[in-house]
PDB file of C-alpha atoms in Angstrom:
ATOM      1  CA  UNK A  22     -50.632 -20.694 -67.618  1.00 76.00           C
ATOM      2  CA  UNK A  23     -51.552 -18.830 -64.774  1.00 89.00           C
ATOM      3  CA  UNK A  24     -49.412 -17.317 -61.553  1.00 94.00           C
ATOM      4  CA  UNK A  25     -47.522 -20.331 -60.055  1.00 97.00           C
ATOM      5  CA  UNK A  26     -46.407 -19.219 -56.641  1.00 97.00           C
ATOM      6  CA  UNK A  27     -44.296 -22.093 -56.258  1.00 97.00           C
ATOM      7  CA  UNK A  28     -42.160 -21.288 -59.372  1.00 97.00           C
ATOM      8  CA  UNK A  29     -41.516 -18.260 -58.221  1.00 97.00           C
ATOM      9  CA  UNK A  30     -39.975 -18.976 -54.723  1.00 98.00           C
ATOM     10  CA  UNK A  31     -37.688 -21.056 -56.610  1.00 98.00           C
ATOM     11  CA  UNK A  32     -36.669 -19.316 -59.089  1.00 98.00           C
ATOM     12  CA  UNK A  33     -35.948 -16.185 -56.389  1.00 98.00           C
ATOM     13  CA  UNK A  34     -34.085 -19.186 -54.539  1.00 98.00           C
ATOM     14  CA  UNK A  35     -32.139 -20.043 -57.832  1.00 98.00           C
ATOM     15  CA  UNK A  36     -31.035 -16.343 -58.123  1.00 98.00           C
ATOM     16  CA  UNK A  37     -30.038 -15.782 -54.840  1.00 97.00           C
ATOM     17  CA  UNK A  38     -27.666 -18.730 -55.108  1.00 98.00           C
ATOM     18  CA  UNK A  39     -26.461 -17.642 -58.430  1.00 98.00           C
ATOM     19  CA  UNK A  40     -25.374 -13.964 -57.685  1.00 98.00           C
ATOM     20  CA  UNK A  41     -23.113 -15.354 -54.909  1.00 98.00           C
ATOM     21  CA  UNK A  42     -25.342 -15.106 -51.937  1.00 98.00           C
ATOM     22  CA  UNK A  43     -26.918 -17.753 -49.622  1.00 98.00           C
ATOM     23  CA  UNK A  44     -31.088 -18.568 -49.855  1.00 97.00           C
ATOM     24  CA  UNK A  45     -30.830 -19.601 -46.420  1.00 97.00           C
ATOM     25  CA  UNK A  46     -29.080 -17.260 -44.458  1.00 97.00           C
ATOM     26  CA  UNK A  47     -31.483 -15.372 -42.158  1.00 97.00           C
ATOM     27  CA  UNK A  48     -32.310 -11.944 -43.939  1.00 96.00           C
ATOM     28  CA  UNK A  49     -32.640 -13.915 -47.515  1.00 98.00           C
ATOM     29  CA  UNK A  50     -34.711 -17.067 -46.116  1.00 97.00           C
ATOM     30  CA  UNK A  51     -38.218 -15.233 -46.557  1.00 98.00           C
ATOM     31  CA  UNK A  52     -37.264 -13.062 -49.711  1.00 98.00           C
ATOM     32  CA  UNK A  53     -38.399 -15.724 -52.129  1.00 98.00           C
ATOM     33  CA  UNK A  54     -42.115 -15.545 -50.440  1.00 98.00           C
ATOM     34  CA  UNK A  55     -42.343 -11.998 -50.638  1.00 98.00           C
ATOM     35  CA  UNK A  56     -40.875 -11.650 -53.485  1.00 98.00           C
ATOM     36  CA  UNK A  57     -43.908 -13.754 -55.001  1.00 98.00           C
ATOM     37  CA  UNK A  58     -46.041 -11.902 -53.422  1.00 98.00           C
ATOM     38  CA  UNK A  59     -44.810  -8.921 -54.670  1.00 97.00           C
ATOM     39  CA  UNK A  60     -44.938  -9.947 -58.140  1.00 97.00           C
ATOM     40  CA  UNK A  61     -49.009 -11.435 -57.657  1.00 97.00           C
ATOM     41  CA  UNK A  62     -49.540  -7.818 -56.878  1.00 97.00           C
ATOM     42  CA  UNK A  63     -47.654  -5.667 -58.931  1.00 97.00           C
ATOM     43  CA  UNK A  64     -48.089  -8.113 -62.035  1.00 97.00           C
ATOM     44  CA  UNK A  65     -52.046  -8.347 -61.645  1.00 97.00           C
ATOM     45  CA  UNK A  66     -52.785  -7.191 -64.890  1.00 97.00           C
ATOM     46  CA  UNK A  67     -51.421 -10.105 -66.808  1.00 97.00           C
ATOM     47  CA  UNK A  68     -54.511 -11.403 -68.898  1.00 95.00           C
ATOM     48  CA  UNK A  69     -56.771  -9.161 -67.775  1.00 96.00           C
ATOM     49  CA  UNK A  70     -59.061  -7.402 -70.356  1.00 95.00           C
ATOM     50  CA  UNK A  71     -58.730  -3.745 -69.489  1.00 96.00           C
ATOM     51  CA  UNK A  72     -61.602  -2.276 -71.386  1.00 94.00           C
ATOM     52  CA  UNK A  73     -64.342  -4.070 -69.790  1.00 94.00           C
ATOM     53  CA  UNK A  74     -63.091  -1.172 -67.163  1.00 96.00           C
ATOM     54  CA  UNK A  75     -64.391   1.053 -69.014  1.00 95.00           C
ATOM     55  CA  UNK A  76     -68.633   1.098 -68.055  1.00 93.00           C
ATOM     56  CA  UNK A  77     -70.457   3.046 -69.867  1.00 90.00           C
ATOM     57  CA  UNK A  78     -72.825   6.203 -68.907  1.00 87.00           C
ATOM     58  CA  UNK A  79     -74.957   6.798 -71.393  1.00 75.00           C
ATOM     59  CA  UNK A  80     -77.192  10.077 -72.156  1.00 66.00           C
ATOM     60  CA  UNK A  81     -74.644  12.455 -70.151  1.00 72.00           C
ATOM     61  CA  UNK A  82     -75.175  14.441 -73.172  1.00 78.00           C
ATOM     62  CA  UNK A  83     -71.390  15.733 -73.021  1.00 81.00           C
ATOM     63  CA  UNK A  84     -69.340  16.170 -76.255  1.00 83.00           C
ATOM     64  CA  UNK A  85     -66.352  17.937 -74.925  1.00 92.00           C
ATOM     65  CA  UNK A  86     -63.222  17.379 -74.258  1.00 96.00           C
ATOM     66  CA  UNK A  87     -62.815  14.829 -71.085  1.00 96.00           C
ATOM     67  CA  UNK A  88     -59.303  14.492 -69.643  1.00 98.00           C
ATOM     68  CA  UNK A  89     -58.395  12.601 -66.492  1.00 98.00           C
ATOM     69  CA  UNK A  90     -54.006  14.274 -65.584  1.00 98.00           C
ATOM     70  CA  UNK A  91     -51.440  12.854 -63.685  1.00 98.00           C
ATOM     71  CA  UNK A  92     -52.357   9.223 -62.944  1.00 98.00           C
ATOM     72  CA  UNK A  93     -49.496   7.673 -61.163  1.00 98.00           C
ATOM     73  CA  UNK A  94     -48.495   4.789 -62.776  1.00 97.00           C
ATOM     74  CA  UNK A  95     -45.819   2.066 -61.991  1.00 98.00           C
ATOM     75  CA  UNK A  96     -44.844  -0.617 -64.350  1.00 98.00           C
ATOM     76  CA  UNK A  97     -42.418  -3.714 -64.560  1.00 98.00           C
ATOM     77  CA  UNK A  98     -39.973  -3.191 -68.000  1.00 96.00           C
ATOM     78  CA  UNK A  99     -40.061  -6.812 -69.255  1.00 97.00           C
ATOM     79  CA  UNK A 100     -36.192  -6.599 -70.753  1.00 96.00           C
ATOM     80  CA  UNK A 101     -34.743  -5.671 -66.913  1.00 96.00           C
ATOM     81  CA  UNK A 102     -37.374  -6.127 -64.684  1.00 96.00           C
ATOM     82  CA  UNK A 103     -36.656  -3.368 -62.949  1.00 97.00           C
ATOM     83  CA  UNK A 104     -39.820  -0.361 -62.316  1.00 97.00           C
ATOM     84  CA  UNK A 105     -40.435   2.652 -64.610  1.00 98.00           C
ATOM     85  CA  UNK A 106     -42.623   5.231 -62.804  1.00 98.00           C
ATOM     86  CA  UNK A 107     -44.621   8.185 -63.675  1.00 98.00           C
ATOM     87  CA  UNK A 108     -47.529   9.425 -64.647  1.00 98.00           C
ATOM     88  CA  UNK A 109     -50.641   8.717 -67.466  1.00 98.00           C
ATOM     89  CA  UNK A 110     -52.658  11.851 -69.394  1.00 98.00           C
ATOM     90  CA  UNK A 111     -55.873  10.268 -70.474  1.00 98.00           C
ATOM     91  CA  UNK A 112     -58.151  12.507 -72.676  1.00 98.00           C
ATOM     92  CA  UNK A 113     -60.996  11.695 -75.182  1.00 97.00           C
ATOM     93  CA  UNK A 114     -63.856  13.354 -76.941  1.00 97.00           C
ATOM     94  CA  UNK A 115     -67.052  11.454 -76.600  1.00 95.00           C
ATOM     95  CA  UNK A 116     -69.154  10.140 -79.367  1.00 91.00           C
ATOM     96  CA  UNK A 117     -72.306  12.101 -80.545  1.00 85.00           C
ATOM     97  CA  UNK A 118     -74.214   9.812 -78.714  1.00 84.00           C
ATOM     98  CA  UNK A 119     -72.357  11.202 -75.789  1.00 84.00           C
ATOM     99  CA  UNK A 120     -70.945   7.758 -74.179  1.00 87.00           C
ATOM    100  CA  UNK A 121     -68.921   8.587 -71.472  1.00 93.00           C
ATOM    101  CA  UNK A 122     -67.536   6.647 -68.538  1.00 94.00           C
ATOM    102  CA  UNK A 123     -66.677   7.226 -64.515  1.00 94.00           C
ATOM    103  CA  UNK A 124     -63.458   9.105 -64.558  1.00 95.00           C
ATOM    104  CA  UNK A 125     -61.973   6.584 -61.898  1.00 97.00           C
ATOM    105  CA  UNK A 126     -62.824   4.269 -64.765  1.00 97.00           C
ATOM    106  CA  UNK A 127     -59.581   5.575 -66.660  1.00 98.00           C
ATOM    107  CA  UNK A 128     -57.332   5.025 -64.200  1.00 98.00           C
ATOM    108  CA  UNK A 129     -57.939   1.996 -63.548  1.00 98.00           C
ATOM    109  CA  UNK A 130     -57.612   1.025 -67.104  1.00 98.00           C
ATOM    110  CA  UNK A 131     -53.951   2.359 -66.608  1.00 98.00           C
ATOM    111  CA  UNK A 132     -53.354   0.452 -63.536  1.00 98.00           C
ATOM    112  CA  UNK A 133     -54.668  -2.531 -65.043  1.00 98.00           C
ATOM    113  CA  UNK A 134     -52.441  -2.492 -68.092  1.00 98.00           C
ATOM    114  CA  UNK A 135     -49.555  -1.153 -65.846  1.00 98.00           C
ATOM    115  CA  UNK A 136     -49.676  -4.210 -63.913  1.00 98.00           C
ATOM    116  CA  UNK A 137     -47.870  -6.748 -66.079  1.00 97.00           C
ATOM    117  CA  UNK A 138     -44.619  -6.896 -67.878  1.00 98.00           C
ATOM    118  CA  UNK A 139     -44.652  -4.242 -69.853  1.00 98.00           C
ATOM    119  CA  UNK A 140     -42.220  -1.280 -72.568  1.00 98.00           C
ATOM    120  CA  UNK A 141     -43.539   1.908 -72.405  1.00 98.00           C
ATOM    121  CA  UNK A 142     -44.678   2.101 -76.020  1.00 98.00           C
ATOM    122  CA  UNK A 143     -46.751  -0.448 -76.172  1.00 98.00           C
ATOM    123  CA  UNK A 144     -48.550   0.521 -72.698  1.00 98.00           C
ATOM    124  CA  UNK A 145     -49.614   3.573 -74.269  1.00 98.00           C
ATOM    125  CA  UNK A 146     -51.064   2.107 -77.226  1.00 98.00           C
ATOM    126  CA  UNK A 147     -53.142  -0.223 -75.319  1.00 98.00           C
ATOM    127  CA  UNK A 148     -54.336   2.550 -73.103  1.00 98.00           C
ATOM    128  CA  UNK A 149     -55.733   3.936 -76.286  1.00 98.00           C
ATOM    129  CA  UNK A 150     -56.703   1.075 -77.762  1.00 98.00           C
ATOM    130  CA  UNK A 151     -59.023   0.500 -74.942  1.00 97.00           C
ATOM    131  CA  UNK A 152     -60.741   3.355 -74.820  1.00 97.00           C
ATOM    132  CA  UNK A 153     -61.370   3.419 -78.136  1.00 96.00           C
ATOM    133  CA  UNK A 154     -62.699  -0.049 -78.218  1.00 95.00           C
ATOM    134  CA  UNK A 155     -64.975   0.250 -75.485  1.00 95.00           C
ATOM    135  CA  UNK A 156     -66.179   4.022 -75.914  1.00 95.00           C
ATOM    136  CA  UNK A 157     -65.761   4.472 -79.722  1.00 95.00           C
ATOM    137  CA  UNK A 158     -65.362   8.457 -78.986  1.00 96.00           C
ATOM    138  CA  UNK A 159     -64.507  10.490 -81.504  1.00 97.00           C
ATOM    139  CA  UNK A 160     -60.966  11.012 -80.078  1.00 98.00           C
ATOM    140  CA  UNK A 161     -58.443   9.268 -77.772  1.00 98.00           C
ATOM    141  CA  UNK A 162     -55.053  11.428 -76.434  1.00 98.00           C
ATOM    142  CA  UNK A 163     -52.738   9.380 -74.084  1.00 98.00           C
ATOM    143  CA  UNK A 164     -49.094  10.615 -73.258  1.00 98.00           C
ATOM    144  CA  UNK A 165     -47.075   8.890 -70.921  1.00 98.00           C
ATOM    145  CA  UNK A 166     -43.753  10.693 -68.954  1.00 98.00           C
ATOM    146  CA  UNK A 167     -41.785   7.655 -67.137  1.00 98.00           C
ATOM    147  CA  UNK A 168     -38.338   7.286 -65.564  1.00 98.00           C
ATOM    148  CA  UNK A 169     -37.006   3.508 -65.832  1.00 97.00           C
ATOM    149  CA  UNK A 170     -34.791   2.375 -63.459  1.00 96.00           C
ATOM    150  CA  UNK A 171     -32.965   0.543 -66.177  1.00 93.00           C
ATOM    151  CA  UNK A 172     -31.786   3.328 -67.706  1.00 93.00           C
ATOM    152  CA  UNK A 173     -31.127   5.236 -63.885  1.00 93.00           C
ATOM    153  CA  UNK A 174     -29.473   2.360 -62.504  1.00 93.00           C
ATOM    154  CA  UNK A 175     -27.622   0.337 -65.068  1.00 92.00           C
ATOM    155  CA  UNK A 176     -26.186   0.395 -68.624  1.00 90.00           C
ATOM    156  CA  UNK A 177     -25.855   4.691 -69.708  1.00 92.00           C
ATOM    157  CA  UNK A 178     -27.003   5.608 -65.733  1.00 93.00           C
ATOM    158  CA  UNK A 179     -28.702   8.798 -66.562  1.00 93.00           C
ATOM    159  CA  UNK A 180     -31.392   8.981 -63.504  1.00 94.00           C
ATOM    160  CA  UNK A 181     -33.858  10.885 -63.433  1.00 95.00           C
ATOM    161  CA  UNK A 182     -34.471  11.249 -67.493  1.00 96.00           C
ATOM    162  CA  UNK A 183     -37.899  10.841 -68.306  1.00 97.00           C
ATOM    163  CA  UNK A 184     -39.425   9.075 -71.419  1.00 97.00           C
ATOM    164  CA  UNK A 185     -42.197  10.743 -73.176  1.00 98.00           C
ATOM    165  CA  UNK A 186     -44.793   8.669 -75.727  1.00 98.00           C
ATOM    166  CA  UNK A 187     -48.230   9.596 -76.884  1.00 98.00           C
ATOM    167  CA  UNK A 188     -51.227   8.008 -78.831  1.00 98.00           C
ATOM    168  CA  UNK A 189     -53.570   9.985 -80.397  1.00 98.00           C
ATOM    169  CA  UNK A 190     -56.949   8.664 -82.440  1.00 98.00           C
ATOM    170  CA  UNK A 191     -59.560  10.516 -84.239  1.00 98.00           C
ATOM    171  CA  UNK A 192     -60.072  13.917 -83.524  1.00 97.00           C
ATOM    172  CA  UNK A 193     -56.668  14.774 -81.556  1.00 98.00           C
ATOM    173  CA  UNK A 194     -54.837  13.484 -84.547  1.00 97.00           C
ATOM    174  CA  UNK A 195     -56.864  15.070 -87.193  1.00 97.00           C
ATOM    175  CA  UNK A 196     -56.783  18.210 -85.577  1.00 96.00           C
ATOM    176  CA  UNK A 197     -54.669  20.206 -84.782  1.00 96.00           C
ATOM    177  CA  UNK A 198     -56.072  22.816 -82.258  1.00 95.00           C
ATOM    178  CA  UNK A 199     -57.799  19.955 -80.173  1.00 96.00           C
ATOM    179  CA  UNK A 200     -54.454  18.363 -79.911  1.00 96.00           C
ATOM    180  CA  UNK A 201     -52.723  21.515 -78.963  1.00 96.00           C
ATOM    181  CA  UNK A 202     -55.498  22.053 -76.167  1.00 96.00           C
ATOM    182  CA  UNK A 203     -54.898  18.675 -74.881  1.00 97.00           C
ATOM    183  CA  UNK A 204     -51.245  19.448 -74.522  1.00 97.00           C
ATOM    184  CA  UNK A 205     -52.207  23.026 -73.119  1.00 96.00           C
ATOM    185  CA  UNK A 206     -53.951  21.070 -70.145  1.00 96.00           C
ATOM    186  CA  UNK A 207     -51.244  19.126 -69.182  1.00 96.00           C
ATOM    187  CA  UNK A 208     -49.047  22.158 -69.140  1.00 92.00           C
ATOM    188  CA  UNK A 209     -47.164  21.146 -72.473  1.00 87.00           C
ATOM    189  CA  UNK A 210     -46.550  24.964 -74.608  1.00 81.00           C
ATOM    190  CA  UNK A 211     -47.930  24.898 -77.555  1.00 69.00           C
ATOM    191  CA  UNK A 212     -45.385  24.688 -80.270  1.00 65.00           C
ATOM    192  CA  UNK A 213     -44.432  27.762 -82.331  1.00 61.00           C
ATOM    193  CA  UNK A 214     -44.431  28.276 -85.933  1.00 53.00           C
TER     194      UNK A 214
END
């Protein structure tokens, strides 16, 4: 299918017209071109392969805990399309074999699946997903914190509630110590019992 510029102006053009306003009044008569070029940029990662990203360094001889905190992310909600920003915890535990991978590496893989329509759940899963595909570690850890502007600006209007979701694989979900140091390093408590 593809990114079809021309679509896009029109459909902007379309909008416009329906919500009242006019296409071709002088602050609205470029909005349909940079609105497509927004979308070319912030919806980049549509059909992209993310964990190709994810080169890898062998013989680093490293089998701990690797954790890259606080990657800003920024994603389009594909019910609204309106933003939900935040922030991405990526953590795994290398294979024996000690496969690791450039910690600028990870965040791209979140940009990258950030970068196309997109629910929360499912880009945490992916995130995951890729790492363990590509590095076969013996643990994966991703939590994701997001506000969404559709729940800040419309429907309930609660901003500035964040959404939480995690994905754990392997060793983080087998065990229950490595999890809790995970949490420990983003600054979650560790749960009492």
């Amino acid at each position: 299918m593809g990114f079809d510029r021309a679509r896009i102006e029109e459909g902007v053009r379309l909008l416009l017209a329906g919500v009242g306003d006019d296409p071709q009044r002088e602050g609205l008569r470029e909005t349909p071109r940079r609105v497509a070029d927004m979308f070319e940029e912030i919806l980049a990662g549509i059909g992209r392969d993310a964990a190709p990203l994810l080169t890898v360094i062998p013989g680093a001889g490293f089998d701990e805990m690797i954790m890259v905190k606080d990657i800003p992310l920024a994603s389009l909600c594909e019910h609204h399309l309106l933003p939900f920003v935040g922030k991405a915890h990526v953590a795994y535990v290398p294979n024996r074999e000690g496969r690791i991978t450039g910690l600028s590496k990870l965040a791209r893989v979140v940009d990258t699946l950030a970068k196309r329509l997109q629910v929360q759940e499912r880009l945490t899963t992916e995130i995951a997903d890729a790492l363990d595909a590509q590095l076969a570690p013996r643990g994966v850890f991703v939590m994701l914190e997001a506000e969404h502007l559709c729940m800040g600006m419309r429907g309930v209007k609660k901003p500035g509630s964040i959404t939480v979701t995690s994905a754990v694989r392997g060793i983080f979900k087998e065990n229950a110590a490595t999890r809790a140091e995970a949490m420990g390093l983003i600054g979650v408590p560790a749960a009492r019992g």
